[in-house]
Coordinates of C-alpha atoms in Angstrom, one line a residue:
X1 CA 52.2 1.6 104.7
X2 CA 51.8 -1.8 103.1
X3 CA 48.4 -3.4 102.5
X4 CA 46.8 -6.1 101.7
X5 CA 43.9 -4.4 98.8
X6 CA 41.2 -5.9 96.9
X7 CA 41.2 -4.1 93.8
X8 CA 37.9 -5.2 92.1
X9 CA 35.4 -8.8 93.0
X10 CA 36.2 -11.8 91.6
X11 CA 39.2 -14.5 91.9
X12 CA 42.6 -13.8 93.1
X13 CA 43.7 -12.1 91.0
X14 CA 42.1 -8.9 92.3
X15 CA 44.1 -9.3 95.1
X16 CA 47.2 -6.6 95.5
X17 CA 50.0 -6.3 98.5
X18 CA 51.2 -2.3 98.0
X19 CA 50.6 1.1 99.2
X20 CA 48.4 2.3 101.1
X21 CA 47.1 5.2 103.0
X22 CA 48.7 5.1 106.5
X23 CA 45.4 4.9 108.9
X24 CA 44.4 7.8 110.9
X25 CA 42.7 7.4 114.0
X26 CA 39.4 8.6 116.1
X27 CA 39.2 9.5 119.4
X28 CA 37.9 6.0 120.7
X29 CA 40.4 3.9 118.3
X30 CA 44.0 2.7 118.8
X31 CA 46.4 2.3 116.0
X32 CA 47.8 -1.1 116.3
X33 CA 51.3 -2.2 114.4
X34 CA 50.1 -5.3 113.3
X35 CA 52.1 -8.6 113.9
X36 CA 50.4 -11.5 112.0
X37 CA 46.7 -11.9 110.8
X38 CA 44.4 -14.5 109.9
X39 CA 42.5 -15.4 107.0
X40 CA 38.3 -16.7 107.1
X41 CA 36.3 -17.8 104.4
X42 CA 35.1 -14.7 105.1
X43 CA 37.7 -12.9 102.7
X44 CA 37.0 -15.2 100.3
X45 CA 32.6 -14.3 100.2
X46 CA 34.3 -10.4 100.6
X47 CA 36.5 -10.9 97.7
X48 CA 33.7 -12.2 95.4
X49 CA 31.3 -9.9 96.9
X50 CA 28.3 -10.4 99.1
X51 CA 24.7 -8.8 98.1
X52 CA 23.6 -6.3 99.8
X53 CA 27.6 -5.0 101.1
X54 CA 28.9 -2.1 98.8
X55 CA 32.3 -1.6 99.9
X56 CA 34.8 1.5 98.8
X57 CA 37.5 -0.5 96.5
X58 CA 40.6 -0.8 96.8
X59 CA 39.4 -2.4 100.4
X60 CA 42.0 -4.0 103.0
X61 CA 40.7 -7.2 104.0
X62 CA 40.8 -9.0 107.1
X63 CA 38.9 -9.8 110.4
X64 CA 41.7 -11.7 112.4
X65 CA 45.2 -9.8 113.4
X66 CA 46.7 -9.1 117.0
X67 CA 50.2 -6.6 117.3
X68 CA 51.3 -4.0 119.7
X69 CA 49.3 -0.6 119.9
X70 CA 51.6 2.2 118.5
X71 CA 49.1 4.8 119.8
X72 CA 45.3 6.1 121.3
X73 CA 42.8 8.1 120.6
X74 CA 41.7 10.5 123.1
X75 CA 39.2 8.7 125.0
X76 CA 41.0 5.3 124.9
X77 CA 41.2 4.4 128.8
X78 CA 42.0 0.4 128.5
X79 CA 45.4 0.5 126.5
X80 CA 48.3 2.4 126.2
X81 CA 51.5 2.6 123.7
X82 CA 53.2 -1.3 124.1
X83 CA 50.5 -3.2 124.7
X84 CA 49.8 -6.2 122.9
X85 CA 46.2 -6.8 121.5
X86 CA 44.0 -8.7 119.5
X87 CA 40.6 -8.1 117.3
X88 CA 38.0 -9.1 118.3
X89 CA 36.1 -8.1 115.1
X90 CA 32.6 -8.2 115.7
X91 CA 31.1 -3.9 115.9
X92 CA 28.2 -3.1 117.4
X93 CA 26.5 -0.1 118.5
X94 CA 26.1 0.3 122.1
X95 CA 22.7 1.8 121.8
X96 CA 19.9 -0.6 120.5
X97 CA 17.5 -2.7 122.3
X98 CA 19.9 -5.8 122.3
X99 CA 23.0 -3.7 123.0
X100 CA 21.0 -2.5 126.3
X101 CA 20.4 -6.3 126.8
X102 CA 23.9 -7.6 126.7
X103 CA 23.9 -9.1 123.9
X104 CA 25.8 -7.3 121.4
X105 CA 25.9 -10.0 118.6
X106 CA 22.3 -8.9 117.8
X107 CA 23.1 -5.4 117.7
X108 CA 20.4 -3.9 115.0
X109 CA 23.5 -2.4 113.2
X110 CA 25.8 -5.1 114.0
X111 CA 29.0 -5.4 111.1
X112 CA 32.1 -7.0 110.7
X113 CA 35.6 -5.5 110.6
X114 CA 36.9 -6.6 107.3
X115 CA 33.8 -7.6 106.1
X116 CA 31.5 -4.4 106.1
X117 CA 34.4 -2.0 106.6
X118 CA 38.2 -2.0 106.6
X119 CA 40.0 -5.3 107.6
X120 CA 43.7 -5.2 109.6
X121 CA 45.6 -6.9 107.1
X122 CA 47.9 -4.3 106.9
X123 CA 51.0 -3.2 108.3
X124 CA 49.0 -0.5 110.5
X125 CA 45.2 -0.5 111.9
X126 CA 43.4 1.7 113.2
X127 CA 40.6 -0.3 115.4
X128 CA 38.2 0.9 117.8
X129 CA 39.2 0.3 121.4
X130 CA 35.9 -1.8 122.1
X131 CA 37.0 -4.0 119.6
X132 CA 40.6 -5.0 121.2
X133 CA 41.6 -7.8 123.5
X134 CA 44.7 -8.0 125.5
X135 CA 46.7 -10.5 124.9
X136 CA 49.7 -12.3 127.5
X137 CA 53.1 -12.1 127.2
X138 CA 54.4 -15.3 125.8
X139 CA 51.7 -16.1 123.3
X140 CA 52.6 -16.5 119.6
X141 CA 51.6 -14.0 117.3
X142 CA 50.7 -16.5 115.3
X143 CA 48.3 -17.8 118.1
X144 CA 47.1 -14.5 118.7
X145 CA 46.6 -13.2 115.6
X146 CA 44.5 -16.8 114.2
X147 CA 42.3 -17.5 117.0
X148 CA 39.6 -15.0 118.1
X149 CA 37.2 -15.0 115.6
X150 CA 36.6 -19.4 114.7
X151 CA 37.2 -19.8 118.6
X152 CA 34.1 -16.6 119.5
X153 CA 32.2 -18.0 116.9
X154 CA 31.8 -21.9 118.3
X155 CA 32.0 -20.9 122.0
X156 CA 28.7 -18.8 121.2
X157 CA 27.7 -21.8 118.7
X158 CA 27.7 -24.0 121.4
X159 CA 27.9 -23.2 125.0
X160 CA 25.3 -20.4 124.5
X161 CA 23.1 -20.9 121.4
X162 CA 23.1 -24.6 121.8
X163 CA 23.2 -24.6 125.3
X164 CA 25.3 -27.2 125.3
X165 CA 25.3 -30.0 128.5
X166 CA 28.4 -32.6 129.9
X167 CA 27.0 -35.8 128.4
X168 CA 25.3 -35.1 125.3
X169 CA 26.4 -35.6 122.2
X170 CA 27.6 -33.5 119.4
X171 CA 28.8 -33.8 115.7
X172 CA 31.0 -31.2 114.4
X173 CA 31.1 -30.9 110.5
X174 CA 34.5 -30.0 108.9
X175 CA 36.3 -30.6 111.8
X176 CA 39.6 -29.2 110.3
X177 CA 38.4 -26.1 109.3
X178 CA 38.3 -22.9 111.4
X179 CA 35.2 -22.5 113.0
X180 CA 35.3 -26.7 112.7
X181 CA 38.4 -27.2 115.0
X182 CA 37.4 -24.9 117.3
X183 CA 34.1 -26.1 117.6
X184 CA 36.1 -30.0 118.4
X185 CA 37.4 -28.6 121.4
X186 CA 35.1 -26.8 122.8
X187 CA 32.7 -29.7 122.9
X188 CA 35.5 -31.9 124.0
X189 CA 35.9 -29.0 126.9
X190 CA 32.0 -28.8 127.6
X191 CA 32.3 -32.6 128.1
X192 CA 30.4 -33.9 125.3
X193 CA 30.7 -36.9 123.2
X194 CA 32.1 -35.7 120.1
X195 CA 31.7 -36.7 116.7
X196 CA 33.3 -35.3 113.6
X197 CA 33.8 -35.8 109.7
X198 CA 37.1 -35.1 107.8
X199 CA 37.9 -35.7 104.1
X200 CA 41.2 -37.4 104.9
X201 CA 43.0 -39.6 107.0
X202 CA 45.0 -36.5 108.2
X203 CA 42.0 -34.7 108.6
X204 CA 40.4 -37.3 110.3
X205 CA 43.8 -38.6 112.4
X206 CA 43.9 -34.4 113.8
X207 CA 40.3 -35.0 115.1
X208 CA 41.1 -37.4 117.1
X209 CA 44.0 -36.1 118.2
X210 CA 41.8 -32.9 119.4
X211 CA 38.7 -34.6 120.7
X212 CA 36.8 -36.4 118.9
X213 CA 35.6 -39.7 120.2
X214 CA 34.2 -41.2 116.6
X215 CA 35.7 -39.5 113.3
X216 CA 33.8 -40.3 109.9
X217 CA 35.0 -39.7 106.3
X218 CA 32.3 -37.8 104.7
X219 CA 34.0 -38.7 101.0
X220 CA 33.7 -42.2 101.3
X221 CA 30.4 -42.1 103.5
X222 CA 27.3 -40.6 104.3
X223 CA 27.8 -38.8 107.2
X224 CA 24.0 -39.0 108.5
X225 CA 23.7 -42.8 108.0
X226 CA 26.8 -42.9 109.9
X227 CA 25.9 -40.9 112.7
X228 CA 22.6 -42.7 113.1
X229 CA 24.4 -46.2 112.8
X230 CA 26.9 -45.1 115.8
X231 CA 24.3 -44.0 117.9
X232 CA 21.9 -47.1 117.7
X233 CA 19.9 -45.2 115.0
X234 CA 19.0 -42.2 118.2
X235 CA 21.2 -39.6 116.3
X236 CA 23.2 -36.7 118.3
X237 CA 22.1 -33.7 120.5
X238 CA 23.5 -31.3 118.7
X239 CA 25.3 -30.5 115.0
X240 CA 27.3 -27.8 114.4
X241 CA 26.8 -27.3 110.9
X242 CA 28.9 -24.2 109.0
X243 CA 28.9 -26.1 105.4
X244 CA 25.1 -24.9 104.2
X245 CA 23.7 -26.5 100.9
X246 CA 25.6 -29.7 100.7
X247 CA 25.2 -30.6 104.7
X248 CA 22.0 -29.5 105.7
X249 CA 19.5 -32.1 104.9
X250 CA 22.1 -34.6 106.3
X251 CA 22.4 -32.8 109.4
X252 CA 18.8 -32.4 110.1
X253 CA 18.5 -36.1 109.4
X254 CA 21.8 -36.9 112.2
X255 CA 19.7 -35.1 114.6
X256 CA 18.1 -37.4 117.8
X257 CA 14.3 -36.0 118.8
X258 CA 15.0 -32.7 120.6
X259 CA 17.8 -32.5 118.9
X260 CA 19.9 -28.8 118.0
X261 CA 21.1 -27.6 114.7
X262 CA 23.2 -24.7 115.1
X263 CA 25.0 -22.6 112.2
X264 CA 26.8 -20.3 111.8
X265 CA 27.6 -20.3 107.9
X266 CA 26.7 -21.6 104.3
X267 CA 30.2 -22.3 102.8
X268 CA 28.5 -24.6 100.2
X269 CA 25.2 -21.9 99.8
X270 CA 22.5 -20.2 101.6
X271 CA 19.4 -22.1 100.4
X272 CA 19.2 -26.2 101.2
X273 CA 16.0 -27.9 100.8
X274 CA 14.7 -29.0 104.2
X275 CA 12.6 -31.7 105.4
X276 CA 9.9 -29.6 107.7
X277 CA 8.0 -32.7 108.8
X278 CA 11.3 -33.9 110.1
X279 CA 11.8 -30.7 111.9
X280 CA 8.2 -31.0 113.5
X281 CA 8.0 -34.4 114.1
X282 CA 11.0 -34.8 116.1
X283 CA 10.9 -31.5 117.7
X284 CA 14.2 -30.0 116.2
X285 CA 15.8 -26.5 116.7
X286 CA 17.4 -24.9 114.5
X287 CA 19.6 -22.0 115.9
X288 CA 21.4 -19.5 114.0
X289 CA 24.5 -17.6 115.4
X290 CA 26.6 -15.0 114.5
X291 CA 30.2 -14.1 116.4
X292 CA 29.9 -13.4 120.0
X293 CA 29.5 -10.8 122.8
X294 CA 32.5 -9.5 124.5
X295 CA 32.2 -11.0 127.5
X296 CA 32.0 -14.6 125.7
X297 CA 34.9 -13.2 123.7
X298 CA 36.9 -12.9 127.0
X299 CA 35.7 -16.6 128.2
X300 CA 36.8 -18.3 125.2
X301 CA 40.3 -16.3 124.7
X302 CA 41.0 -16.8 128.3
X303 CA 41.3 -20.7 127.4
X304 CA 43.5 -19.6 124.0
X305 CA 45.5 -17.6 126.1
X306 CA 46.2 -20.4 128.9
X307 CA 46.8 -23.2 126.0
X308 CA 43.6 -25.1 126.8
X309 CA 42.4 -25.0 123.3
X310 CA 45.1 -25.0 120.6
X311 CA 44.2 -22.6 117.4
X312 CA 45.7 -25.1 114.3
X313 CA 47.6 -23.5 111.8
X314 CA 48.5 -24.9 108.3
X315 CA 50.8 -22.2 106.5
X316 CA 52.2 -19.0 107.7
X317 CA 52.1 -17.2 104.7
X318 CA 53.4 -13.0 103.7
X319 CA 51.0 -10.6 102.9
X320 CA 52.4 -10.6 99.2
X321 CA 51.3 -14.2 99.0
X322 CA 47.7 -13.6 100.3
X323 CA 46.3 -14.6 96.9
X324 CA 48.0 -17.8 97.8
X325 CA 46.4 -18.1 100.9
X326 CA 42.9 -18.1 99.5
X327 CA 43.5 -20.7 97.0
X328 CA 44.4 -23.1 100.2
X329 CA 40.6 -22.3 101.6
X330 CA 39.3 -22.6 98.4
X331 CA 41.0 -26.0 98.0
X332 CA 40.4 -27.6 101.5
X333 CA 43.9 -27.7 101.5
X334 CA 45.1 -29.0 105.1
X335 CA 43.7 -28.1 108.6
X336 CA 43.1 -24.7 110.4
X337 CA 44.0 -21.3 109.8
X338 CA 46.3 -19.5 107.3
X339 CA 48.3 -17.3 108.9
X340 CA 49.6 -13.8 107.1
X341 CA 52.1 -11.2 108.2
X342 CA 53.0 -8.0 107.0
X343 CA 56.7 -9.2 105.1
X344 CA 58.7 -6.7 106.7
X345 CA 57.7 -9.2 109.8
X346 CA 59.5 -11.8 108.0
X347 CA 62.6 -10.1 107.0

């Protein structure tokens, strides 16, 4: 088959679209012929390289694809051949203490499909059953194949970490980024007011356009002294915050007393200074999150599915252009995901 391979880490240049071997499957996995895929700033950390991961190279990238399963494994009881699915791409191990508690995003062994082992941009993917989602007739593959990781990752962001209520308020960082436009809607959903920040008028014009109530242009202003400004100098009941270094002073200081920072990512670094009296003094929490747990990946899809919240896409790209596709992450280049597909899907 065709795959997308990272040869070696570094820039895009180590990224290939070529042979590979055709993907043999277990007795709890499904092969899936793969429709259209998604990329993350995820496959950008993977293709530099994250400590502590030592992945086998060449290594197929990808966290985000949905297609029609080809075949199953022997113990596979919830698909069959012709069903369409999509990744949900969060593994954990069934076993641990928070397994046995429900919630699997904790899981002491908990990894990431294309992250920690092989990805589904490829033609073909092998992919454990517990890791598949069913998905309508009449969705896009584009849709489908885009949306469950950003859209898992907020809903657990915010309607579970943060506990998010009808009424409060809530500023969303890079709004038109993945995990960023998701995280617009579903506070618009959960009945929040909803700020955002956006480094263009697009950017800013899309926010609106997907909930926001007040949009601010972090290139032109500070974010935090614009927060506090809009609120009467109270600050907001939550931040979702998935920049790191460059944001999180700022979005400690945006926060009202009791006030939630959630995050989910450090796109700009891992290690900000922070202002602990700030934190103590005003009685902050600061709430990591990671993914989500199936059954909050089957709430959140369910509203994908039934076009309540709208997964944005910027490009649909081939696989042979995936370089291409990292360099419009890496340059902030428009709003929402970057869709690939295998290009004998585009043929």
């Amino acid at each position: 088959m065709q795959a997308v391979k990272i040869t070696d880490h570094g820039g895009t240049e180590v990224i290939d679209y070529g042979e590979y071997p055709d993907p043999e499957i277990d007795d709890d996995e499904v092969l899936v012929d793969v429709k259209a895929g998604a990329l993350n700033h995820l496959d950008v950390w993977v293709r530099g390289g994250l400590p502590g991961i030592d992945l086998e190279l060449p290594h197929v990238p990808g966290s985000d694809a949905a297609g029609i399963v080809t075949e199953v494994g022997s113990d596979v009881t919830r698909f069959e051949a012709g069903d369409r699915v999509a990744v949900a791409a969060g593994v954990s191990c069934g076993e641990c203490e928070f397994c046995r508690d429900g919630d699997y995003a904790l899981c002491a062994t908990f990894h990431i499909i294309g992250e920690h082992v092989q990805g589904v941009h490829s033609e073909y993917a092998a992919v454990p059953e517990d890791n598949l989602i069913p998905v309508p007739e009449g969705v896009d593959w584009e849709v489908a194949g885009s949306s469950t990781l950003v859209f898992q990752t907020a809903w657990r962001m915010l309607i579970d970490r943060a506990d998010l209520e009808p009424g409060e308020s809530v500023l969303v960082l890079g709004a038109s980024g993945g995990v960023g436009h998701a995280a617009l809607q579903i506070a618009d959903y959960a009945g929040a007011e909803v700020y955002a920040t956006g480094s263009s008028e697009e950017k800013l014009e899309y926010a609106r356009d997907h909930g926001a109530d007040h949009v601010c242009n972090y290139e032109k202003e500070d974010f935090a002294d614009w927060v506090r400004a809009e609120t009467g100098k109270r600050g907001v009941d939550v931040v979702v915050d998935h920049v790191g270094g460059e944001t999180w002073r700022d979005s400690i200081r945006a926060l009202a007393k009791g006030g939630r920072l959630v995050t989910c990512g450090a796109t700009t670094g891992p290690n900000p200074e922070t202002d602990i009296r700030r934190i103590f003094w005003n009685g902050l929490s600061v709430l990591g999150s990671t993914m989500a747990t199936p059954g909050q990946v089957d709430d959140v899809m369910a509203l994908v599915w039934d076009g309540t919240f709208e997964p944005a896409i910027r490009e649909v790209v081939p696989m042979s252009e995936t370089a291409h596709a990292h360099e419009l992450l890496e340059n902030r280049e428009g709003f929402g995901k970057v869709v690939v597909k295998p290009d004998g899907e585009l043929e």
